[in-house]
CSV table of C-alpha atoms in Angstrom, one decimal:
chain,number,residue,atom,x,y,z
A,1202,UNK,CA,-30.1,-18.2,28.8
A,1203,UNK,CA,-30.2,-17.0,25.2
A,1204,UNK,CA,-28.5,-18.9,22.7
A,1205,UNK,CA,-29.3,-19.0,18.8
A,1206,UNK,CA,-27.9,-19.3,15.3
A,1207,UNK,CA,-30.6,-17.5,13.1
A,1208,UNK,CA,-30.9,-13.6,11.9
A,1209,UNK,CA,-33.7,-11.5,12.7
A,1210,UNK,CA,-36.0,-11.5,10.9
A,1211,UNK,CA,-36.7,-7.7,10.2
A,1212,UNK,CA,-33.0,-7.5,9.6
A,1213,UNK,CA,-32.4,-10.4,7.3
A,1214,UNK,CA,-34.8,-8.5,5.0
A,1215,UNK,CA,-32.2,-5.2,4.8
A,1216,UNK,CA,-29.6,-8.6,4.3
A,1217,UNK,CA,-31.6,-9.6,1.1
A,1218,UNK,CA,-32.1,-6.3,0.2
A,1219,UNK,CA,-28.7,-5.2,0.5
A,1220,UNK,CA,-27.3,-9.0,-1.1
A,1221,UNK,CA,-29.6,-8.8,-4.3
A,1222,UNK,CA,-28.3,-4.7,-4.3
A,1223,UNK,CA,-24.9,-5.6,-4.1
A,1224,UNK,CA,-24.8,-8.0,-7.0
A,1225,UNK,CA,-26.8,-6.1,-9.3
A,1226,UNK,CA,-25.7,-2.4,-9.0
A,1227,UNK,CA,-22.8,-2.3,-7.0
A,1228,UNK,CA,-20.4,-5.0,-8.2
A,1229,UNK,CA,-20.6,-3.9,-12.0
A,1230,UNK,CA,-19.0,-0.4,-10.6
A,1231,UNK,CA,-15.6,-3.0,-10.0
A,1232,UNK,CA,-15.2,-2.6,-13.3
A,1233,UNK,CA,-16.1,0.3,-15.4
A,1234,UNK,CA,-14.6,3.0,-12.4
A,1235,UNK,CA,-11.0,3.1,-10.9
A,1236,UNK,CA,-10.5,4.3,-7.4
A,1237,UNK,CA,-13.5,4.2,-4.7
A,1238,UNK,CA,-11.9,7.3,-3.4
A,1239,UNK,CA,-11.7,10.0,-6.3
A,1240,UNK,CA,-14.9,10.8,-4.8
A,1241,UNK,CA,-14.5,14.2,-7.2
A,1242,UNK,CA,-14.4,12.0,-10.6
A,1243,UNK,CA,-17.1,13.3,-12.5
A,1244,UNK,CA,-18.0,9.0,-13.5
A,1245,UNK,CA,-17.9,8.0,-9.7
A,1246,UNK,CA,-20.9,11.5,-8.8
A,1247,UNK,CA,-22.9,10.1,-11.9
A,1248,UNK,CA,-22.5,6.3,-11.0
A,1249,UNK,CA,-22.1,6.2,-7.3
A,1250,UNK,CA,-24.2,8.9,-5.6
A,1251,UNK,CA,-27.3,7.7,-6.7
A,1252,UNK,CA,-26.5,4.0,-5.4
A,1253,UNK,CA,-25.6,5.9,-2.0
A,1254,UNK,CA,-29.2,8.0,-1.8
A,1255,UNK,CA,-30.5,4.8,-2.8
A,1256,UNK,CA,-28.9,2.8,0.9
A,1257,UNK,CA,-29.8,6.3,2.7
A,1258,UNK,CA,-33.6,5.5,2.1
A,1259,UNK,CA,-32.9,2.2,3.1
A,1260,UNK,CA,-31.5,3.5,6.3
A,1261,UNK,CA,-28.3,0.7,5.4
A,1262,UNK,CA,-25.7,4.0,5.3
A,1263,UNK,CA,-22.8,4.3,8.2
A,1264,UNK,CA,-24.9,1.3,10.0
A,1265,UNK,CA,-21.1,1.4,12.0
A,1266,UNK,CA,-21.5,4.7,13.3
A,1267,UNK,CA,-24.8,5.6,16.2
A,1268,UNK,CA,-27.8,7.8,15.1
A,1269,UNK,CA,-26.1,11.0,16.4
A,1270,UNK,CA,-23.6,10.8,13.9
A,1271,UNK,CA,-25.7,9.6,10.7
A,1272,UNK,CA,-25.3,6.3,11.4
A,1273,UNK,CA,-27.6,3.2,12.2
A,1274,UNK,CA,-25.6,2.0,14.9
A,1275,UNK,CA,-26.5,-1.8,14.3
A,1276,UNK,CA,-23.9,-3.3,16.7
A,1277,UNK,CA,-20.9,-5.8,15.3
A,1278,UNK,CA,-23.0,-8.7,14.8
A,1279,UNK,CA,-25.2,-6.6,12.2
A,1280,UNK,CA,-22.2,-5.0,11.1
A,1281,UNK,CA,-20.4,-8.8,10.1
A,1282,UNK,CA,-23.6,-9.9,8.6
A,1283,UNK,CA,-23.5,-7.1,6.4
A,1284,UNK,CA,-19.9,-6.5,5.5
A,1285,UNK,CA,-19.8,-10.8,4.7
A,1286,UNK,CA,-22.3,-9.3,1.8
A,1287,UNK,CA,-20.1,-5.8,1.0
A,1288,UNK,CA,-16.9,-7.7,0.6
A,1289,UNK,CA,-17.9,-9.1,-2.7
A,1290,UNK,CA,-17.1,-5.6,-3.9
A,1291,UNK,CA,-14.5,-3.1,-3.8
A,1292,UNK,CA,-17.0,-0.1,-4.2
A,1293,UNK,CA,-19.8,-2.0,-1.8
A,1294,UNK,CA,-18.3,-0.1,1.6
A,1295,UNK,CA,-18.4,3.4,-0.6
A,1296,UNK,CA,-21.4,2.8,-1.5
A,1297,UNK,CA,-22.9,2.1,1.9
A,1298,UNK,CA,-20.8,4.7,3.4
A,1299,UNK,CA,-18.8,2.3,5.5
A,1300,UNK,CA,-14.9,2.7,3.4
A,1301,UNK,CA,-11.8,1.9,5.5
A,1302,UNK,CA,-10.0,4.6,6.2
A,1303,UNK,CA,-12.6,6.7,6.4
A,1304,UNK,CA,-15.1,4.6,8.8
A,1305,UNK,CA,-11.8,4.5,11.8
A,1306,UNK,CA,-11.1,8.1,11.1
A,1307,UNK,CA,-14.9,8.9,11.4
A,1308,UNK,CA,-14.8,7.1,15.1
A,1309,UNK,CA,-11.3,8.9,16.1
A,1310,UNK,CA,-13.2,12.6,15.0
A,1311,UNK,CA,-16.5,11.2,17.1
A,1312,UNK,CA,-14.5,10.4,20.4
A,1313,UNK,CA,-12.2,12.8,20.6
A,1314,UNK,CA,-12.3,15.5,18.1
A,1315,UNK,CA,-13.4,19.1,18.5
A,1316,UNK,CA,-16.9,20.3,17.7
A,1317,UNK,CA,-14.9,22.8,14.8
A,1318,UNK,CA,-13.1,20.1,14.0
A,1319,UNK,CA,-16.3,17.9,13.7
A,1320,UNK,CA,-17.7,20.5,11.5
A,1321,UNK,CA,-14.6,20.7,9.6
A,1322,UNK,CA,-13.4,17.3,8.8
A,1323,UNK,CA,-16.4,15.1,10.3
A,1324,UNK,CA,-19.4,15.9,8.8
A,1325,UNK,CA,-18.1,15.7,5.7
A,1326,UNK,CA,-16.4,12.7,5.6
A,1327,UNK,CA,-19.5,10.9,7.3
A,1328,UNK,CA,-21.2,12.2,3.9
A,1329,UNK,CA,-18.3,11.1,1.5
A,1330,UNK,CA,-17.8,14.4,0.1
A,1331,UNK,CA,-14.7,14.2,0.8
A,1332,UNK,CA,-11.7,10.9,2.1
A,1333,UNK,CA,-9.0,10.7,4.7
A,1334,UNK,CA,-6.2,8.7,5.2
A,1335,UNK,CA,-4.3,7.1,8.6
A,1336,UNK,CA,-0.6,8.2,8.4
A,1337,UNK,CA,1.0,6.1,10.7
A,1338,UNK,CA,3.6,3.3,9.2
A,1339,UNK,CA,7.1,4.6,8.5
A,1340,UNK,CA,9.6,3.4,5.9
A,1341,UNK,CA,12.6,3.1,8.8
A,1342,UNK,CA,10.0,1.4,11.4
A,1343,UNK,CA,7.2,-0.6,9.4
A,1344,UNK,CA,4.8,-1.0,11.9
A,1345,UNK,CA,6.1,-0.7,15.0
A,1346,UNK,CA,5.3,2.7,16.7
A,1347,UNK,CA,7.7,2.3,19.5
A,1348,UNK,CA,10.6,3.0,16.9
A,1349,UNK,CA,9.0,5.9,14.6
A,1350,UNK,CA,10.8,9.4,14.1
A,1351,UNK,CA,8.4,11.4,12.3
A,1352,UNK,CA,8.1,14.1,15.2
A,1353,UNK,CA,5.8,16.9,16.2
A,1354,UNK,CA,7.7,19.9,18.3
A,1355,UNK,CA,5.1,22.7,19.8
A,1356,UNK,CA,6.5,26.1,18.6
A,1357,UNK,CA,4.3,28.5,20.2
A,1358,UNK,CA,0.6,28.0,18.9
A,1359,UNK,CA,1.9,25.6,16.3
A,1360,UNK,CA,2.8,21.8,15.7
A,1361,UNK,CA,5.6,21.3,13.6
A,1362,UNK,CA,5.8,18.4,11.9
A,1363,UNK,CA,9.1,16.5,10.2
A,1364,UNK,CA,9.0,12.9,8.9
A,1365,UNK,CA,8.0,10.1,6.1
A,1366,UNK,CA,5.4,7.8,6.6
A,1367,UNK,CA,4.3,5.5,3.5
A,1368,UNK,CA,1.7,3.2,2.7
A,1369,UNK,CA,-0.8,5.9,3.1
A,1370,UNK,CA,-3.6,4.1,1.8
A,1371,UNK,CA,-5.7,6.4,-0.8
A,1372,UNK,CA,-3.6,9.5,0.8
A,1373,UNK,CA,-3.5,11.0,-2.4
A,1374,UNK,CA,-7.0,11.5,-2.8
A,1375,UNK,CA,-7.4,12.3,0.7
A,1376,UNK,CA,-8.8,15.9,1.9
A,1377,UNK,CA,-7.0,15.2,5.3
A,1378,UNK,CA,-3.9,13.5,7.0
A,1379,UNK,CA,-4.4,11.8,10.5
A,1380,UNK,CA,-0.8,11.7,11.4
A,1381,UNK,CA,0.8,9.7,14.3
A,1382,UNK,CA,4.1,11.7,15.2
A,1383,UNK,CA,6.6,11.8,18.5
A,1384,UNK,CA,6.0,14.6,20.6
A,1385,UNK,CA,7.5,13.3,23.9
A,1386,UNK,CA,10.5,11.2,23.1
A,1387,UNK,CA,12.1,10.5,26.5
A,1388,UNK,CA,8.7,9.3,27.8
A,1389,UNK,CA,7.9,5.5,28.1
A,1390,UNK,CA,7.5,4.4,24.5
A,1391,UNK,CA,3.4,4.2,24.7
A,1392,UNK,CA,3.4,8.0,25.7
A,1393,UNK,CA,5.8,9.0,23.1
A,1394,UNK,CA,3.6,10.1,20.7
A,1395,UNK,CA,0.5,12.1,19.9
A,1396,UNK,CA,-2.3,12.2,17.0
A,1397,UNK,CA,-2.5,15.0,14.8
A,1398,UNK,CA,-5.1,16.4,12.2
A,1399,UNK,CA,-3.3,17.7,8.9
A,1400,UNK,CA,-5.1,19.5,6.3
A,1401,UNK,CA,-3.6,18.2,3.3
A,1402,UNK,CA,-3.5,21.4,1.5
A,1403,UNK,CA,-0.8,22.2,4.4
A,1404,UNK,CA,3.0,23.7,3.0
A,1405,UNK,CA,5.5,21.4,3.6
A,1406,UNK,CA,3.4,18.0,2.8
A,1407,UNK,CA,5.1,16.3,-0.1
A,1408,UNK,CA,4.1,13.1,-2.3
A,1409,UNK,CA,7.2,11.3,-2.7
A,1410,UNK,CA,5.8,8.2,-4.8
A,1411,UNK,CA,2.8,6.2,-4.8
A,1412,UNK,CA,3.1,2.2,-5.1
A,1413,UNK,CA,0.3,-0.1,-6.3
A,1414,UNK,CA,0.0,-3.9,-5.4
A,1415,UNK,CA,-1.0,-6.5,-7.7
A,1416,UNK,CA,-4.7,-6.5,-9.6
A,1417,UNK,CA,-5.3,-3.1,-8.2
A,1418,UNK,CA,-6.9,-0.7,-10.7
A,1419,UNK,CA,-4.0,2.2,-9.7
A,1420,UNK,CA,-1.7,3.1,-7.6
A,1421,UNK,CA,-2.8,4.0,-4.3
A,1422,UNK,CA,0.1,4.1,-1.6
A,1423,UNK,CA,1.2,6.7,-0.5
A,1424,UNK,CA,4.7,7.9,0.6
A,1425,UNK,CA,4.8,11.2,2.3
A,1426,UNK,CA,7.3,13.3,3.3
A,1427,UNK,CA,6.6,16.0,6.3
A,1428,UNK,CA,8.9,19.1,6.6
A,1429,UNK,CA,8.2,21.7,8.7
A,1430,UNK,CA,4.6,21.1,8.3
A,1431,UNK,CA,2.5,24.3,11.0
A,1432,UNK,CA,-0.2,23.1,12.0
A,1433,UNK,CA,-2.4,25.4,15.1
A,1434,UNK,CA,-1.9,23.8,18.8
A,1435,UNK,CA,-5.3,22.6,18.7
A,1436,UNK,CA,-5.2,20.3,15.9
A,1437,UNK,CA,-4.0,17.4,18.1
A,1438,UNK,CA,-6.5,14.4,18.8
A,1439,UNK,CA,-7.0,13.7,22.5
A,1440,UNK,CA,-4.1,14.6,24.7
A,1441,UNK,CA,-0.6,15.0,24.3
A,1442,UNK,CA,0.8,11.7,24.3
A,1443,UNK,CA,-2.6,10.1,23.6
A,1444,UNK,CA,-1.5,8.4,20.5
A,1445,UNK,CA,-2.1,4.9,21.1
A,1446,UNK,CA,-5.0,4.9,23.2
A,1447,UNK,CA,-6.4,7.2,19.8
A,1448,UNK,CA,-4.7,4.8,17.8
A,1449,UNK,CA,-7.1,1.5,19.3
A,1450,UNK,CA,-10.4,3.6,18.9
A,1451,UNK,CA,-9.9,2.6,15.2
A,1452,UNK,CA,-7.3,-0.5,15.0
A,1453,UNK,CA,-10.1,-2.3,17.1
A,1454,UNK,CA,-13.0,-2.1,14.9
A,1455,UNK,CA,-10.8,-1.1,11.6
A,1456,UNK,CA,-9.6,-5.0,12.2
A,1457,UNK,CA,-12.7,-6.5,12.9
A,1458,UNK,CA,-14.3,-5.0,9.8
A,1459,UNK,CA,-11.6,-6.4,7.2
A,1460,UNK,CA,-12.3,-9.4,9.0
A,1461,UNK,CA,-15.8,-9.1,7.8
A,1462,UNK,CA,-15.0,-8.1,4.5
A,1463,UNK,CA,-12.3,-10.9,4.2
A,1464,UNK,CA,-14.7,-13.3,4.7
A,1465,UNK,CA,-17.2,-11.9,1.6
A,1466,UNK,CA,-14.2,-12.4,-0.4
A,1467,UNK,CA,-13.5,-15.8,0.6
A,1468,UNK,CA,-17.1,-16.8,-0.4
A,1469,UNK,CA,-17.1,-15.1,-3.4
A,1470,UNK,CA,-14.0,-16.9,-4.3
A,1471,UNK,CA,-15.8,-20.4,-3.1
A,1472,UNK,CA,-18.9,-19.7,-4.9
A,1473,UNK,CA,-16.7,-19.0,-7.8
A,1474,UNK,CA,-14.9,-22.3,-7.6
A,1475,UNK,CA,-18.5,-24.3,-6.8
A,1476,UNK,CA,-19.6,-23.4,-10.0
A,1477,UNK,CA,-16.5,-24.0,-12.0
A,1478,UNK,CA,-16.6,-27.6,-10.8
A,1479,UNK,CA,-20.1,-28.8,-11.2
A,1480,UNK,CA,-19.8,-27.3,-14.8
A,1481,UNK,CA,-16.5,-28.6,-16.0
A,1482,UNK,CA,-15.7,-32.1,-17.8
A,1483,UNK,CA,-12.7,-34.2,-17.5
A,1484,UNK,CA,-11.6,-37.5,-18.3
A,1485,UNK,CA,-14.9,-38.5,-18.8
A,1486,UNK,CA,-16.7,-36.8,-16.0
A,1487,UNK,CA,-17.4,-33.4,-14.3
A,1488,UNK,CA,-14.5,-31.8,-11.3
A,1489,UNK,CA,-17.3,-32.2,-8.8
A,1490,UNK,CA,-17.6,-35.8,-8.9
A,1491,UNK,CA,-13.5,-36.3,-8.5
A,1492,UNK,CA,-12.6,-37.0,-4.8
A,1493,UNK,CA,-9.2,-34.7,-4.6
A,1494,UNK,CA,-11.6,-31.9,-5.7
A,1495,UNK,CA,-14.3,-32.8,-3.5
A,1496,UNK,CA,-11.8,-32.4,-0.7
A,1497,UNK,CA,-11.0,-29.1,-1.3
A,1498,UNK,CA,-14.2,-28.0,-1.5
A,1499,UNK,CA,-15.1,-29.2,1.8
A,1500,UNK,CA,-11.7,-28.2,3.4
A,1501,UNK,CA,-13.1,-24.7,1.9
A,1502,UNK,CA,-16.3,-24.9,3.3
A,1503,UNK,CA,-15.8,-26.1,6.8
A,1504,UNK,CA,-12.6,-23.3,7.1
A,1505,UNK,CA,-15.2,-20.9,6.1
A,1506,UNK,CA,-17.6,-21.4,8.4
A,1507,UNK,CA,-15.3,-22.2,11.0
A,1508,UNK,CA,-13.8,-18.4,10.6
A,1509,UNK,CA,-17.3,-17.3,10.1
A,1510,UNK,CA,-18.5,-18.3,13.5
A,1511,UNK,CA,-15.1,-16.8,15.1
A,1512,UNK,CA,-15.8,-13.6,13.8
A,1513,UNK,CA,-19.8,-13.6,15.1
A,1514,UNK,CA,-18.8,-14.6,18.3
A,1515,UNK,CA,-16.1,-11.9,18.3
A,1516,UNK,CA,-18.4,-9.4,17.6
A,1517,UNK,CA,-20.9,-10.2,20.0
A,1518,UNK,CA,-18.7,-10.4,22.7
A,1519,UNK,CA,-17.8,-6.7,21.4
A,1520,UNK,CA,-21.3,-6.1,21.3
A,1521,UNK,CA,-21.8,-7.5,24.9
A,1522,UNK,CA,-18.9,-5.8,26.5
A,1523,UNK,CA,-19.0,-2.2,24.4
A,1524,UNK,CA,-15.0,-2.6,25.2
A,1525,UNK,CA,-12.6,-3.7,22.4
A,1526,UNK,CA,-10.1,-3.5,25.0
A,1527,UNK,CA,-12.1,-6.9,26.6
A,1528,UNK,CA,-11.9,-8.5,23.6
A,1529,UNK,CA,-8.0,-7.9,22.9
A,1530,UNK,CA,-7.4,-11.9,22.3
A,1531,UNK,CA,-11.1,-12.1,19.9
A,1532,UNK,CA,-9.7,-10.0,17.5
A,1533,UNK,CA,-6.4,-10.6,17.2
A,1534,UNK,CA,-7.6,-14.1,16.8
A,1535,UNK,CA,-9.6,-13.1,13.9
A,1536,UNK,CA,-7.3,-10.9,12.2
A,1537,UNK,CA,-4.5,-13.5,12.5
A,1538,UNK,CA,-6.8,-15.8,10.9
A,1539,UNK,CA,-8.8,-14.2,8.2
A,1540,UNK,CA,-5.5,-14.1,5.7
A,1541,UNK,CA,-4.8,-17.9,6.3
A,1542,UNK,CA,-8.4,-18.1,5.5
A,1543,UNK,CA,-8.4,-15.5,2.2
A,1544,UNK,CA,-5.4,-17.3,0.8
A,1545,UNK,CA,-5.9,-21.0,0.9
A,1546,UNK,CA,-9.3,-20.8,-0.1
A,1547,UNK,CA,-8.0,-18.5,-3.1
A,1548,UNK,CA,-5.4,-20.6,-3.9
A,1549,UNK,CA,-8.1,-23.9,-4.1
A,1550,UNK,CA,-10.0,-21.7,-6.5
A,1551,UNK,CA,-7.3,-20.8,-8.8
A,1552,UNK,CA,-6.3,-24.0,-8.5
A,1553,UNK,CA,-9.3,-26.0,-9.5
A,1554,UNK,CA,-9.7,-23.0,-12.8
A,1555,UNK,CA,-6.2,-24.8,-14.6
A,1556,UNK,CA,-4.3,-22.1,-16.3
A,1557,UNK,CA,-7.0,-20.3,-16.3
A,1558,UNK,CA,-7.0,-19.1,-12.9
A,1559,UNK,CA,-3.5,-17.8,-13.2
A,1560,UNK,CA,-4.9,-15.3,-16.3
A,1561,UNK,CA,-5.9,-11.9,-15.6
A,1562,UNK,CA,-9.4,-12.7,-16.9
A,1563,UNK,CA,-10.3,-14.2,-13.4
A,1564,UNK,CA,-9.6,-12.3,-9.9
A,1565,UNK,CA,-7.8,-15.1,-8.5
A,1566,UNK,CA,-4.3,-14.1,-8.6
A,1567,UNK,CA,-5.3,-10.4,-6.9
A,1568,UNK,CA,-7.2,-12.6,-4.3
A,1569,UNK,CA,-4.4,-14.5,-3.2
A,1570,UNK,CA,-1.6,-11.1,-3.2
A,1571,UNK,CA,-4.7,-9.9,-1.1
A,1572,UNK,CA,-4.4,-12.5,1.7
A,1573,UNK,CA,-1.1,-11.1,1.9
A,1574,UNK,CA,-2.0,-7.5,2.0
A,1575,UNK,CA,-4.6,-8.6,4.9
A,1576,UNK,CA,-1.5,-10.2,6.9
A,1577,UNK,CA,0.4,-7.0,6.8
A,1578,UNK,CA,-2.7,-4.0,7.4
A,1579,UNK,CA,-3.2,-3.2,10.8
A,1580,UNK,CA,-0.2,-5.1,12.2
A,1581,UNK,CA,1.5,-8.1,10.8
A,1582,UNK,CA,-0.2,-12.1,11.7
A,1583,UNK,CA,2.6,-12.9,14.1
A,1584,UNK,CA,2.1,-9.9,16.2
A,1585,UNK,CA,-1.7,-10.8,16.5
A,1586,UNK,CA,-0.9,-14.2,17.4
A,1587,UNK,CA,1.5,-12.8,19.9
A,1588,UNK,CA,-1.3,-11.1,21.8
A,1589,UNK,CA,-3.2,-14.3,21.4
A,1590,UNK,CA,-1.2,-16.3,23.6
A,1591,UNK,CA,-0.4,-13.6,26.3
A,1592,UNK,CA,-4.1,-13.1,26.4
A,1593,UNK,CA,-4.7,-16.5,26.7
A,1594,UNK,CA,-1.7,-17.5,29.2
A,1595,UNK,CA,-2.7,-14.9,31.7
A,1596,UNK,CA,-5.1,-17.8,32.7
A,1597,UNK,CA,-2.7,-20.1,33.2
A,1598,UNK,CA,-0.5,-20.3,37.2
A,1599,UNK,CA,2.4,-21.8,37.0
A,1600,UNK,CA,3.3,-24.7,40.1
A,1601,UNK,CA,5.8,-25.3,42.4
A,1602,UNK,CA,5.8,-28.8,42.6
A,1603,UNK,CA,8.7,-31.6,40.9
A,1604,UNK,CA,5.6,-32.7,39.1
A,1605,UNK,CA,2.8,-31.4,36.9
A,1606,UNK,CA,-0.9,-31.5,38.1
A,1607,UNK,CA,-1.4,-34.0,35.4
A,1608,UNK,CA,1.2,-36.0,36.5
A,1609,UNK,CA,-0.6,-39.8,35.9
A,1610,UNK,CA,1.1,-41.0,38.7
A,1611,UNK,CA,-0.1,-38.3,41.2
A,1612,UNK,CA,-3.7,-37.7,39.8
A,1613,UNK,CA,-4.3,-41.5,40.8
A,1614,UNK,CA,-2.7,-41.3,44.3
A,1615,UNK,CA,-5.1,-38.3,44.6
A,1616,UNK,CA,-8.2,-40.0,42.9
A,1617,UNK,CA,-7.5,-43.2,45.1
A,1618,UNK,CA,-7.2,-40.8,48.2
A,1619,UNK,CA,-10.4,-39.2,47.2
A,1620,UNK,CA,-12.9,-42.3,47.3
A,1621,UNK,CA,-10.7,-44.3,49.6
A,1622,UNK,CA,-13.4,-44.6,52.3
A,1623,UNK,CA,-15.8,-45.8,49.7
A,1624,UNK,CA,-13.6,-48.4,47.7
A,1625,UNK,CA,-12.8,-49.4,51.1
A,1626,UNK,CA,-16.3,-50.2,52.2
A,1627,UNK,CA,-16.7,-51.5,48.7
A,1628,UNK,CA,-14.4,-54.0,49.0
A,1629,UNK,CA,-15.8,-55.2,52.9
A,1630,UNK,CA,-19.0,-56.0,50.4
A,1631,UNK,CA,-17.8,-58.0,48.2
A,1632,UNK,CA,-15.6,-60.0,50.6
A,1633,UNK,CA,-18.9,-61.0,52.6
């Protein structure tokens, strides 16, 4: 049996690579460009595409993706070693063409997409010539599909489409819609609905408003409205009434990898903090030598690796099993845990900085409304921990009996049942 805690070597090379790469090139980007998706700005071609040539020739581009799409296709233990480094930075996934939305819309094209439509939309979005964006949540139904309303009637050779959907992440710089919509809506609610590719150059597609969140650089939400949007009959993803199962080709591994990413964050934040207090004086001696400070840095550091071994045994039990649908319970664990994670050890951080980490001169503040973002993307924390314990309670029989199996009284009946032959005999000794 195989069982270790150490890195390839070969790889951890492309780790130290990519780790010294990040720092260097990648995180200044954070702060002299905008949006990671205005892929057309004349500053991101100058700044950007060169760092992206640049992972090409170290074959570290679309490592999530196999070799017959452009990819490397490095497994989710790779993948979580890597994004721990590319969560640092906001333009790090762009850079190493690995972005969400784009990386889950790249797998939902792979499996189940045309070859014009790979031609069309695929290839180049697997290039970052152009984004995408996931059009799913709804104002009236937040994130619960089994309520939506944005529908899709067949008119002939056509789809039309009416609805809103908002929280489009980066839709407006997106090239394309993938749009979740009800085509069937007397059938069970997990067959109500289909997936659809819209071109976003499409009549009838309008941008209603588009919300930012706290510390971002712009606004990038955004609300759409759908009215009569045609669309050709063959633009749908998988088969009618496909939705969710094309839905969990990229919820499954879109979760894992902000999982990954969450955790870079999280160090960044503690290395942040590990610094401040070995460097700072007061009262007469440095933060790292007061005992309430040295327990939050260790309640940091064990949470962190904690979550950190979670999320590598997650993904090699995704690795092992090639089925996210076996490891339902993993990553809902994960996903319901990275925020908890994100926040508390963001909040220790800002803490430990005095005012100072409530100023917008440190990242603190956007770290913590973050956490919070990361308990609401691809389904809100109690839903997660929902799945958690079905998961986990599908183990579990219930009895029959007026008493528990752990009933005291009744394990020591049976446990005095069991060797009564031999306390018996036992006892015949040690009379004589």
């Amino acid at each position: 049996m195989s069982w270790e805690f150490e890195t390839d070597p070969e790889f951890q090379k492309k780790l130290d690579w990519a780790d010294k790469f990040v720092r260097e090139e990648v995180e200044p980007l954070d702060h002299v460009l905008k949006s990671p998706y205005n892929v057309t700005n004349p500053k991101f071609v100058r700044l950007v595409r060169p760092l992206q040539e640049e992972v090409r020739r170290q074959k570290m581009w679309a490592c999530h993706l196999g070799p017959e799409l452009g990819g490397e296709g490095y497994g989710q233990v790779k993948l979580a070693l890597l994004n721990e480094i590319l969560g640092r930075s906001r333009f790090a996934p762009t850079v190493f063409g690995a972005q969400a939305p784009d990386s889950g819309n790249a797998e939902i094209l792979a499996h189940y997409g045309t070859p014009e439509q790979k031609k069309r939309f695929l290839e180049p979005l697997l290039a970052n010539e152009i984004v995408s964006c996931f059009s799913m949540t709804e104002p009236q139904g937040g994130a619960d599909p089994t309520i939506f309303t944005t529908n899709a009637v067949l008119d002939g050779d056509e789809w039309v489409i009416n609805g809103e959907k908002w929280f489009v992440s980066n839709g407006n710089y997106a090239a394309f819609h993938i749009v979740m919509a009800v085509t069937d809506p007397d059938a069970s609610p997990y067959r109500r609905m289909s997936m659809f590719i819209v071109p976003s150059e499409t009549p009838g597609i309008e941008l209603v408003t588009l919300s930012g969140t706290v510390g971002s650089k712009e606004p990038s939400h955004a609300y759409f409205r759908y009215t009569n949007v045609r669309i050709p009959k063959d633009m749908i993803l998988g088969g009618r009434g496909d939705a969710f199962v094309v839905a969990q080709t990229r919820l499954g591994g879109g979760r894992v990898h902000h999982a990954m990413r969450t955790l870079g964050e999280a160090k960044k934040a503690f290395d942040m903090v590990c610094q401040r207090v070995v460097s700072r004086f007061t009262q007469g001696t440095r933060l790292s030598e007061k005992q309430m400070v040295q327990e939050k840095i260790a309640d940091s550091w064990i949470e962190i690796e904690q979550f950190r071994l979670l999320l590598l045994r997650t993904a090699w039990l995704i690795d092992k099993h090639n089925d996210y649908k076996l490891v339902r319970r993993d990553i809902a664990a994960i996903k319901a845990t990275m925020p908890k994670l994100l926040h508390d050890v963001a909040s220790r951080a800002l803490h430990l900085h005095g005012a100072y980490g409530v100023s917008d001169e440190l990242p603190f503040v956007h770290m913590v409304t973050t956490s919070f973002m990361m308990g609401l993307a691809d389904g809100p924390t109690e839903v997660h921990k929902i799945t958690v314990a079905r998961q986990t309670l599908r183990n579990y029989k219930p009895i029959d009996t007026l008493f528990p199996d752990y009933h005291l009284p009744t394990v020591k009946a049976k446990a005095e049942e069991k060797f009564r032959e031999l306390l018996s005999d036992l006892a015949t000794e040690e009379a004589l």
